[in-house]
Amino acid sequence: MEQLLKTIFENDLFVYVLMAVVPLMWVLPYALFAVWLERKVSAHMQDRLGPMRTGGWHGWAQTIADILKLIQKEDIVPKAADRKLHFLAPFVVFIGSYAAFAAIPFSSAYIGSNINIGLFYIIAVSSLVVVGILMAGWSSNNKWSLLGAMRSAAQIVSYEIPTALALLSIVMIAGTLDLQEINHMQTGWFWNWYLFKKFPFVFIAFVIYSVASLAETNRTPFDIPEAESELVAGYHTEYSGMKFALFFLAEYANMFAVSAIGATLFLGGWNSPFGNFMSGPLWGVFWFLSKGMFFVFVQMWLRWTLPRLRVDQLMYVSWKVLTPWAFACILGVGFWTML
Amino acid sequence: MPETLTAPLKTSTGRLLRTEEMVINMGPQHPSTHGVLRLELVVEGEIVVDVIPHIGYLHRCFEKHAEHMTNYQQVIPYCDRMDYLASMNMDWGYALAVEKLLGLQVPERVEYIRVIMGELQRIASHLIALGTYGLDVGAFTPFLFCFRDREGILDLFETTCGARLLYNYIWVGGVSHDLPPGFVEKAKAFCKYFRPNIKELNDLLTYNEIFIKRTANIGVLPADVAIAYGCSGPMLRGSGVNFDLRRDDPYSIYDRFNWEVQVGKGEMGTVGDCWDRYMVRVREMEQSLNIIEQALEQIPTEGDVQSAVPKKIRPPVGDVYVRSESPRGEIGFYIISDGSTSPYRVKARSPAFVNLSVLPEISKGYMIADMIAIVGSVDIVLGEVDR
Amino acid sequence: MTPQELSEKLKTKFGKAVIEVKINGVLNPYVKVFPAKLKDVAFFLRDDADLQFDYLMCLSGIDYGKGTLGVVYHLFSMSKRHKITVKVEVPVDKPEVPSVTEVWHSANWHEREAYDLVGIVFTGHPDLRRILCPDDYPGHPLRKDFKVPEFYQGMKVPY
């Protein structure tokens, strides 16, 4: 696609910008939709209806109205805050989440940047989020924010290890870090997906990844950094208006990013589950997004069902449960591939 | 607390690291201090070293109000506003005290109505306690399920006296309105509807592994400490003390019903931990349902609910302390009468006030997140703590 | 144990410390003791094997008017299931009552409340601060001669 666009427009820079902006065209409407969906999912799980008025049909315009409201809001910066860091933090967080989209293959025809270390790049770049969160917590000059930021840093750093290890099992089977390549390897019927290969090791790796990715995105039961009943709102307590919305956007973008990686590596990405039936570049987009959205829905489902862990229990889960099992999976997959 | 958490931090060369305790204010504006409680926490990292509760942000001096009313009946709306989640029980406690002062017998039907209302109110209040407790440990959905069920009770109250929160329903000598037609059927239908929902709550929250991990062995309150600090209600029973004023210091007609006092047994951890206090409330709701169902069967169909309401209340000189079991524990009214038409002194012994005073004792050495769980399990209503 | 036996026991033990015992003709049978002896009486009530008053139900500070303040202790025994009321009276110009926080921990906040609202000073209390009113509030609201100040911190009060 990149080559095609280059020949059409004959201007490399323009093409790069275009390629970079395409995921944004998805992320923004998706975030609006996901916030609405979150409200609806939570509402229906809780025996109520959720927003019903704004926009007419099931309150579809509610989040749009909210965004308009947030844009108009005054941007309050605490007097004692470190203004530069306070300003920069939401952008760093959003960039961290958004940069991951560059290497996510939306379809067989489209990937932002088809680099051969795509998976490695995504894991690396999404760590940038921690920096942003720490910046936000520190610069707010609020003890609750600081506590939230500290928790968050500890949590995200710890959970990156089981995440990476779980993904490593797939890399060992595929023998490549190129996400487009990994997709191509899963073409065909759904039993070709990596999820069903080398049973049960990959399946365990998938469970580990799902749990760890919840923690990476700070979602319940791992929403300890922003535990609203403990820390008010954690690192974004002192943010308002559009900067707050940016944190929100980053959270939802992140949710989709981890879901997309899960879908790509374990569920065949843009491949149709039914062999050649309904496959092709455009159907690919459809399958990819539906798989991703399914994971997003599961994340919401868990959020509205489970209570929250405590910070030491969170560390326990990461270091004493997920990490050893992830290692076991790597060993298992490794021996199996050698045989 | 494990040794490793309290040991001083050292660098690799063995030099002591300089650490500092941090003082943070939890409240008065905080999502889970259940109102305007302010806790001054001294924390070492995430570990709570000391807790100093500060109350009084909602202080209206109920006792001064009571002295300045022109008669005894006028105090009742102020009782409503003490524990606004269990107004019926507050009114009832006050009415009992004044009735004892007057030596008044209330009619049979009124007693039954009061028991039904008091127990419905207990369920409503426990539902809030359990729901918000779920919220405190991060589970949002049980909270709304509880509110959905509480709605049914509020509707019953509304059909009876027109109010949904502050009823002014139980008067000295009677109640303000008779039961509306069809109330008994509606209440029976509610009991039938509500019983399975307790199981639903148990499945969703009570026996959830994460919830148990968060609450078992946290905030353990031994029985002797609970008694020394004057704890009452689910707080005392959670510590394994088999004591309920409805049975052990009987008032009204509770001796006519067949029900059991629930105590904490330490099923998931130690006796007297947060989970026990939580579970006592869940089981008490079932017992309250039993009482309500029996009362609905036995209630006399005829009778003037206001026949014993005195035209003018002028009790003899004297003082009386009467206690009854509110959802939060022992609500006691100490009333001194000087023979005039208004009380000389009213002292309300509010259960949450006393239960809260044990907080510093049971929360040291736990983490901030546990602190929230402990405060939630005490189930305070600031309107009653501050009066 | 009936209030009758109880008061007999107290009288034999403390003699002159007990000022007055009212059992008949009142709703709440009570024992009135000298403030100076209160703590001994309290320890005895809690620790005696026959009495075991381990539960302080309520502690109320009262302004009786005519220059007397009083404290009323309502006690209950969890094991014996009996009750007693203990009263002390002190003059308003020297309102000092020994604290019973050591005896019953629940007295801690009750005594702070009585200090805050009625102005009784509990000697030996570990942390006698105001509890419900602000720290700088003038006067004690439940005194019968209390007048609501016109201004508090520069704010007009009856607004």
PDB file of N, CA and C in Angstrom, chain B residues 152-224:
ATOM      1  N   GLY B 152     -37.052  -1.294  45.980  1.00  0.00           N
ATOM      2  CA  GLY B 152     -38.312  -1.951  46.305  1.00  0.00           C
ATOM      3  C   GLY B 152     -38.777  -1.597  47.716  1.00  0.00           C
ATOM      4  N   ILE B 153     -37.825  -1.523  48.640  1.00  0.00           N
ATOM      5  CA  ILE B 153     -38.167  -1.194  50.027  1.00  0.00           C
ATOM      6  C   ILE B 153     -38.606   0.266  50.121  1.00  0.00           C
ATOM      7  N   LEU B 154     -37.866   1.126  49.431  1.00  0.00           N
ATOM      8  CA  LEU B 154     -38.232   2.547  49.486  1.00  0.00           C
ATOM      9  C   LEU B 154     -39.623   2.760  48.908  1.00  0.00           C
ATOM     10  N   ASP B 155     -39.961   1.989  47.877  1.00  0.00           N
ATOM     11  CA  ASP B 155     -41.304   2.114  47.314  1.00  0.00           C
ATOM     12  C   ASP B 155     -42.359   1.735  48.349  1.00  0.00           C
ATOM     13  N   LEU B 156     -42.068   0.677  49.106  1.00  0.00           N
ATOM     14  CA  LEU B 156     -43.012   0.283  50.159  1.00  0.00           C
ATOM     15  C   LEU B 156     -43.180   1.412  51.172  1.00  0.00           C
ATOM     16  N   PHE B 157     -42.059   2.018  51.554  1.00  0.00           N
ATOM     17  CA  PHE B 157     -42.135   3.126  52.512  1.00  0.00           C
ATOM     18  C   PHE B 157     -42.918   4.289  51.921  1.00  0.00           C
ATOM     19  N   GLU B 158     -42.679   4.519  50.650  1.00  0.00           N
ATOM     20  CA  GLU B 158     -43.328   5.663  50.016  1.00  0.00           C
ATOM     21  C   GLU B 158     -44.843   5.482  49.994  1.00  0.00           C
ATOM     22  N   THR B 159     -45.283   4.261  49.681  1.00  0.00           N
ATOM     23  CA  THR B 159     -46.731   4.046  49.680  1.00  0.00           C
ATOM     24  C   THR B 159     -47.299   4.193  51.086  1.00  0.00           C
ATOM     25  N   THR B 160     -46.465   3.956  52.089  1.00  0.00           N
ATOM     26  CA  THR B 160     -46.985   4.023  53.453  1.00  0.00           C
ATOM     27  C   THR B 160     -47.026   5.454  53.983  1.00  0.00           C
ATOM     28  N   CYS B 161     -45.916   6.168  53.845  1.00  0.00           N
ATOM     29  CA  CYS B 161     -45.889   7.475  54.491  1.00  0.00           C
ATOM     30  C   CYS B 161     -45.490   8.597  53.552  1.00  0.00           C
ATOM     31  N   GLY B 162     -45.287   8.314  52.301  1.00  0.00           N
ATOM     32  CA  GLY B 162     -45.043   9.394  51.351  1.00  0.00           C
ATOM     33  C   GLY B 162     -43.599   9.813  51.222  1.00  0.00           C
ATOM     34  N   ALA B 163     -42.741   9.369  52.139  1.00  0.00           N
ATOM     35  CA  ALA B 163     -41.344   9.789  52.061  1.00  0.00           C
ATOM     36  C   ALA B 163     -40.483   8.589  51.725  1.00  0.00           C
ATOM     37  N   ARG B 164     -39.333   8.865  51.131  1.00  0.00           N
ATOM     38  CA  ARG B 164     -38.461   7.777  50.718  1.00  0.00           C
ATOM     39  C   ARG B 164     -37.184   7.697  51.552  1.00  0.00           C
ATOM     40  N   LEU B 165     -36.845   8.750  52.254  1.00  0.00           N
ATOM     41  CA  LEU B 165     -35.588   8.708  52.990  1.00  0.00           C
ATOM     42  C   LEU B 165     -35.794   9.108  54.456  1.00  0.00           C
ATOM     43  N   LEU B 166     -36.460  10.225  54.668  1.00  0.00           N
ATOM     44  CA  LEU B 166     -36.654  10.744  56.022  1.00  0.00           C
ATOM     45  C   LEU B 166     -38.144  10.691  56.305  1.00  0.00           C
ATOM     46  N   TYR B 167     -38.549   9.722  57.134  1.00  0.00           N
ATOM     47  CA  TYR B 167     -39.961   9.353  57.124  1.00  0.00           C
ATOM     48  C   TYR B 167     -40.804  10.096  58.144  1.00  0.00           C
ATOM     49  N   ASN B 168     -40.223  10.407  59.317  1.00  0.00           N
ATOM     50  CA  ASN B 168     -41.032  10.943  60.416  1.00  0.00           C
ATOM     51  C   ASN B 168     -42.239  10.042  60.608  1.00  0.00           C
ATOM     52  N   TYR B 169     -42.033   8.759  60.569  1.00  0.00           N
ATOM     53  CA  TYR B 169     -43.156   7.816  60.533  1.00  0.00           C
ATOM     54  C   TYR B 169     -43.500   7.285  61.914  1.00  0.00           C
ATOM     55  N   ILE B 170     -42.503   6.884  62.673  1.00  0.00           N
ATOM     56  CA  ILE B 170     -42.789   6.291  63.977  1.00  0.00           C
ATOM     57  C   ILE B 170     -42.873   7.404  65.008  1.00  0.00           C
ATOM     58  N   TRP B 171     -44.070   7.588  65.528  1.00  0.00           N
ATOM     59  CA  TRP B 171     -44.306   8.641  66.510  1.00  0.00           C
ATOM     60  C   TRP B 171     -44.309   8.049  67.903  1.00  0.00           C
ATOM     61  N   VAL B 172     -44.261   8.955  68.868  1.00  0.00           N
ATOM     62  CA  VAL B 172     -44.408   8.503  70.247  1.00  0.00           C
ATOM     63  C   VAL B 172     -45.837   8.002  70.400  1.00  0.00           C
ATOM     64  N   GLY B 173     -45.996   6.718  70.708  1.00  0.00           N
ATOM     65  CA  GLY B 173     -47.333   6.156  70.931  1.00  0.00           C
ATOM     66  C   GLY B 173     -47.983   5.573  69.700  1.00  0.00           C
ATOM     67  N   GLY B 174     -47.387   5.733  68.531  1.00  0.00           N
ATOM     68  CA  GLY B 174     -48.038   5.178  67.348  1.00  0.00           C
ATOM     69  C   GLY B 174     -47.206   5.391  66.111  1.00  0.00           C
ATOM     70  N   VAL B 175     -47.880   5.398  64.984  1.00  0.00           N
ATOM     71  CA  VAL B 175     -47.201   5.718  63.729  1.00  0.00           C
ATOM     72  C   VAL B 175     -48.032   6.763  62.997  1.00  0.00           C
ATOM     73  N   SER B 176     -47.417   7.441  62.027  1.00  0.00           N
ATOM     74  CA  SER B 176     -48.106   8.584  61.421  1.00  0.00           C
ATOM     75  C   SER B 176     -49.237   8.150  60.492  1.00  0.00           C
ATOM     76  N   HIS B 177     -49.078   7.034  59.798  1.00  0.00           N
ATOM     77  CA  HIS B 177     -50.121   6.573  58.888  1.00  0.00           C
ATOM     78  C   HIS B 177     -50.331   5.086  59.097  1.00  0.00           C
ATOM     79  N   ASP B 178     -51.567   4.663  58.879  1.00  0.00           N
ATOM     80  CA  ASP B 178     -51.806   3.222  58.876  1.00  0.00           C
ATOM     81  C   ASP B 178     -51.235   2.646  57.585  1.00  0.00           C
ATOM     82  N   LEU B 179     -51.076   1.332  57.561  1.00  0.00           N
ATOM     83  CA  LEU B 179     -50.593   0.692  56.334  1.00  0.00           C
ATOM     84  C   LEU B 179     -51.620   0.906  55.223  1.00  0.00           C
ATOM     85  N   PRO B 180     -51.165   1.213  54.028  1.00  0.00           N
ATOM     86  CA  PRO B 180     -52.123   1.389  52.931  1.00  0.00           C
ATOM     87  C   PRO B 180     -52.709   0.045  52.523  1.00  0.00           C
ATOM     88  N   PRO B 181     -53.866   0.046  51.862  1.00  0.00           N
ATOM     89  CA  PRO B 181     -54.433  -1.226  51.414  1.00  0.00           C
ATOM     90  C   PRO B 181     -53.468  -1.922  50.462  1.00  0.00           C
ATOM     91  N   GLY B 182     -53.336  -3.220  50.628  1.00  0.00           N
ATOM     92  CA  GLY B 182     -52.462  -3.978  49.734  1.00  0.00           C
ATOM     93  C   GLY B 182     -51.016  -4.003  50.164  1.00  0.00           C
ATOM     94  N   PHE B 183     -50.703  -3.366  51.284  1.00  0.00           N
ATOM     95  CA  PHE B 183     -49.303  -3.318  51.709  1.00  0.00           C
ATOM     96  C   PHE B 183     -48.775  -4.710  52.038  1.00  0.00           C
ATOM     97  N   VAL B 184     -49.589  -5.466  52.753  1.00  0.00           N
ATOM     98  CA  VAL B 184     -49.118  -6.782  53.199  1.00  0.00           C
ATOM     99  C   VAL B 184     -48.759  -7.647  51.996  1.00  0.00           C
ATOM    100  N   GLU B 185     -49.602  -7.611  50.953  1.00  0.00           N
ATOM    101  CA  GLU B 185     -49.334  -8.405  49.757  1.00  0.00           C
ATOM    102  C   GLU B 185     -48.048  -7.931  49.080  1.00  0.00           C
ATOM    103  N   LYS B 186     -47.932  -6.602  48.992  1.00  0.00           N
ATOM    104  CA  LYS B 186     -46.736  -6.059  48.329  1.00  0.00           C
ATOM    105  C   LYS B 186     -45.473  -6.444  49.090  1.00  0.00           C
ATOM    106  N   ALA B 187     -45.557  -6.356  50.407  1.00  0.00           N
ATOM    107  CA  ALA B 187     -44.375  -6.684  51.209  1.00  0.00           C
ATOM    108  C   ALA B 187     -44.024  -8.157  51.064  1.00  0.00           C
ATOM    109  N   LYS B 188     -45.062  -9.001  51.033  1.00  0.00           N
ATOM    110  CA  LYS B 188     -44.804 -10.429  50.845  1.00  0.00           C
ATOM    111  C   LYS B 188     -44.143 -10.674  49.492  1.00  0.00           C
ATOM    112  N   ALA B 189     -44.669  -9.976  48.478  1.00  0.00           N
ATOM    113  CA  ALA B 189     -44.093 -10.129  47.137  1.00  0.00           C
ATOM    114  C   ALA B 189     -42.628  -9.691  47.147  1.00  0.00           C
ATOM    115  N   PHE B 190     -42.352  -8.631  47.886  1.00  0.00           N
ATOM    116  CA  PHE B 190     -40.962  -8.172  47.933  1.00  0.00           C
ATOM    117  C   PHE B 190     -40.065  -9.230  48.569  1.00  0.00           C
ATOM    118  N   CYS B 191     -40.521  -9.802  49.669  1.00  0.00           N
ATOM    119  CA  CYS B 191     -39.707 -10.829  50.339  1.00  0.00           C
ATOM    120  C   CYS B 191     -39.411 -11.974  49.383  1.00  0.00           C
ATOM    121  N   LYS B 192     -40.452 -12.355  48.636  1.00  0.00           N
ATOM    122  CA  LYS B 192     -40.279 -13.461  47.714  1.00  0.00           C
ATOM    123  C   LYS B 192     -39.278 -13.100  46.610  1.00  0.00           C
ATOM    124  N   TYR B 193     -39.384 -11.850  46.157  1.00  0.00           N
ATOM    125  CA  TYR B 193     -38.481 -11.393  45.097  1.00  0.00           C
ATOM    126  C   TYR B 193     -37.050 -11.259  45.609  1.00  0.00           C
ATOM    127  N   PHE B 194     -36.910 -10.831  46.859  1.00  0.00           N
ATOM    128  CA  PHE B 194     -35.586 -10.447  47.334  1.00  0.00           C
ATOM    129  C   PHE B 194     -34.725 -11.638  47.757  1.00  0.00           C
ATOM    130  N   ARG B 195     -35.350 -12.685  48.243  1.00  0.00           N
ATOM    131  CA  ARG B 195     -34.571 -13.813  48.778  1.00  0.00           C
ATOM    132  C   ARG B 195     -33.547 -14.364  47.773  1.00  0.00           C
ATOM    133  N   PRO B 196     -33.944 -14.632  46.518  1.00  0.00           N
ATOM    134  CA  PRO B 196     -32.922 -15.137  45.565  1.00  0.00           C
ATOM    135  C   PRO B 196     -31.814 -14.128  45.284  1.00  0.00           C
ATOM    136  N   ASN B 197     -32.136 -12.846  45.455  1.00  0.00           N
ATOM    137  CA  ASN B 197     -31.122 -11.838  45.146  1.00  0.00           C
ATOM    138  C   ASN B 197     -29.963 -11.855  46.138  1.00  0.00           C
ATOM    139  N   ILE B 198     -30.222 -12.358  47.335  1.00  0.00           N
ATOM    140  CA  ILE B 198     -29.114 -12.482  48.291  1.00  0.00           C
ATOM    141  C   ILE B 198     -28.114 -13.508  47.756  1.00  0.00           C
ATOM    142  N   LYS B 199     -28.655 -14.560  47.177  1.00  0.00           N
ATOM    143  CA  LYS B 199     -27.764 -15.574  46.613  1.00  0.00           C
ATOM    144  C   LYS B 199     -26.968 -14.989  45.440  1.00  0.00           C
ATOM    145  N   GLU B 200     -27.660 -14.177  44.663  1.00  0.00           N
ATOM    146  CA  GLU B 200     -26.981 -13.536  43.536  1.00  0.00           C
ATOM    147  C   GLU B 200     -25.815 -12.682  44.032  1.00  0.00           C
ATOM    148  N   LEU B 201     -26.074 -11.933  45.089  1.00  0.00           N
ATOM    149  CA  LEU B 201     -25.011 -11.097  45.658  1.00  0.00           C
ATOM    150  C   LEU B 201     -23.857 -11.970  46.143  1.00  0.00           C
ATOM    151  N   ASN B 202     -24.199 -13.075  46.783  1.00  0.00           N
ATOM    152  CA  ASN B 202     -23.147 -13.976  47.263  1.00  0.00           C
ATOM    153  C   ASN B 202     -22.305 -14.506  46.115  1.00  0.00           C
ATOM    154  N   ASP B 203     -22.983 -14.886  45.035  1.00  0.00           N
ATOM    155  CA  ASP B 203     -22.240 -15.434  43.900  1.00  0.00           C
ATOM    156  C   ASP B 203     -21.344 -14.381  43.269  1.00  0.00           C
ATOM    157  N   LEU B 204     -21.875 -13.194  43.184  1.00  0.00           N
ATOM    158  CA  LEU B 204     -21.144 -12.139  42.481  1.00  0.00           C
ATOM    159  C   LEU B 204     -20.003 -11.578  43.306  1.00  0.00           C
ATOM    160  N   LEU B 205     -20.250 -11.379  44.594  1.00  0.00           N
ATOM    161  CA  LEU B 205     -19.255 -10.654  45.381  1.00  0.00           C
ATOM    162  C   LEU B 205     -18.720 -11.475  46.552  1.00  0.00           C
ATOM    163  N   THR B 206     -19.606 -11.990  47.379  1.00  0.00           N
ATOM    164  CA  THR B 206     -19.171 -12.552  48.662  1.00  0.00           C
ATOM    165  C   THR B 206     -18.125 -13.636  48.503  1.00  0.00           C
ATOM    166  N   TYR B 207     -18.378 -14.561  47.590  1.00  0.00           N
ATOM    167  CA  TYR B 207     -17.450 -15.681  47.443  1.00  0.00           C
ATOM    168  C   TYR B 207     -16.481 -15.484  46.281  1.00  0.00           C
ATOM    169  N   ASN B 208     -16.382 -14.263  45.814  1.00  0.00           N
ATOM    170  CA  ASN B 208     -15.393 -13.960  44.781  1.00  0.00           C
ATOM    171  C   ASN B 208     -13.990 -14.060  45.377  1.00  0.00           C
ATOM    172  N   GLU B 209     -13.125 -14.752  44.678  1.00  0.00           N
ATOM    173  CA  GLU B 209     -11.781 -14.999  45.205  1.00  0.00           C
ATOM    174  C   GLU B 209     -11.046 -13.690  45.521  1.00  0.00           C
ATOM    175  N   ILE B 210     -11.149 -12.739  44.600  1.00  0.00           N
ATOM    176  CA  ILE B 210     -10.430 -11.484  44.832  1.00  0.00           C
ATOM    177  C   ILE B 210     -11.001 -10.777  46.049  1.00  0.00           C
ATOM    178  N   PHE B 211     -12.336 -10.797  46.151  1.00  0.00           N
ATOM    179  CA  PHE B 211     -12.979 -10.128  47.287  1.00  0.00           C
ATOM    180  C   PHE B 211     -12.530 -10.761  48.602  1.00  0.00           C
ATOM    181  N   ILE B 212     -12.478 -12.090  48.627  1.00  0.00           N
ATOM    182  CA  ILE B 212     -12.043 -12.763  49.851  1.00  0.00           C
ATOM    183  C   ILE B 212     -10.598 -12.397  50.165  1.00  0.00           C
ATOM    184  N   LYS B 213      -9.767 -12.370  49.109  1.00  0.00           N
ATOM    185  CA  LYS B 213      -8.361 -12.002  49.314  1.00  0.00           C
ATOM    186  C   LYS B 213      -8.243 -10.587  49.878  1.00  0.00           C
ATOM    187  N   ARG B 214      -9.152  -9.731  49.466  1.00  0.00           N
ATOM    188  CA  ARG B 214      -9.072  -8.341  49.913  1.00  0.00           C
ATOM    189  C   ARG B 214      -9.586  -8.148  51.331  1.00  0.00           C
ATOM    190  N   THR B 215     -10.484  -9.022  51.801  1.00  0.00           N
ATOM    191  CA  THR B 215     -11.148  -8.729  53.070  1.00  0.00           C
ATOM    192  C   THR B 215     -10.820  -9.722  54.185  1.00  0.00           C
ATOM    193  N   ALA B 216     -10.490 -10.973  53.840  1.00  0.00           N
ATOM    194  CA  ALA B 216     -10.216 -11.937  54.901  1.00  0.00           C
ATOM    195  C   ALA B 216      -8.895 -11.594  55.579  1.00  0.00           C
ATOM    196  N   ASN B 217      -8.851 -11.755  56.880  1.00  0.00           N
ATOM    197  CA  ASN B 217      -7.662 -11.453  57.692  1.00  0.00           C
ATOM    198  C   ASN B 217      -7.277  -9.980  57.689  1.00  0.00           C
ATOM    199  N   ILE B 218      -8.176  -9.129  57.259  1.00  0.00           N
ATOM    200  CA  ILE B 218      -7.889  -7.695  57.257  1.00  0.00           C
ATOM    201  C   ILE B 218      -8.700  -7.048  58.378  1.00  0.00           C
ATOM    202  N   GLY B 219      -8.067  -6.137  59.101  1.00  0.00           N
ATOM    203  CA  GLY B 219      -8.785  -5.386  60.133  1.00  0.00           C
ATOM    204  C   GLY B 219      -9.390  -6.279  61.192  1.00  0.00           C
ATOM    205  N   VAL B 220      -8.617  -7.194  61.704  1.00  0.00           N
ATOM    206  CA  VAL B 220      -9.163  -8.151  62.670  1.00  0.00           C
ATOM    207  C   VAL B 220      -9.463  -7.445  63.996  1.00  0.00           C
ATOM    208  N   LEU B 221     -10.691  -7.612  64.444  1.00  0.00           N
ATOM    209  CA  LEU B 221     -11.133  -7.005  65.698  1.00  0.00           C
ATOM    210  C   LEU B 221     -11.470  -8.128  66.674  1.00  0.00           C
ATOM    211  N   PRO B 222     -10.587  -8.403  67.650  1.00  0.00           N
ATOM    212  CA  PRO B 222     -10.880  -9.479  68.594  1.00  0.00           C
ATOM    213  C   PRO B 222     -12.068  -9.116  69.485  1.00  0.00           C
ATOM    214  N   ALA B 223     -12.721 -10.141  70.005  1.00  0.00           N
ATOM    215  CA  ALA B 223     -13.963  -9.924  70.753  1.00  0.00           C
ATOM    216  C   ALA B 223     -13.740  -9.030  71.973  1.00  0.00           C
ATOM    217  N   ASP B 224     -12.647  -9.245  72.711  1.00  0.00           N
ATOM    218  CA  ASP B 224     -12.460  -8.446  73.933  1.00  0.00           C
ATOM    219  C   ASP B 224     -12.230  -6.977  73.605  1.00  0.00           C
TER     220      ASP B 224
END
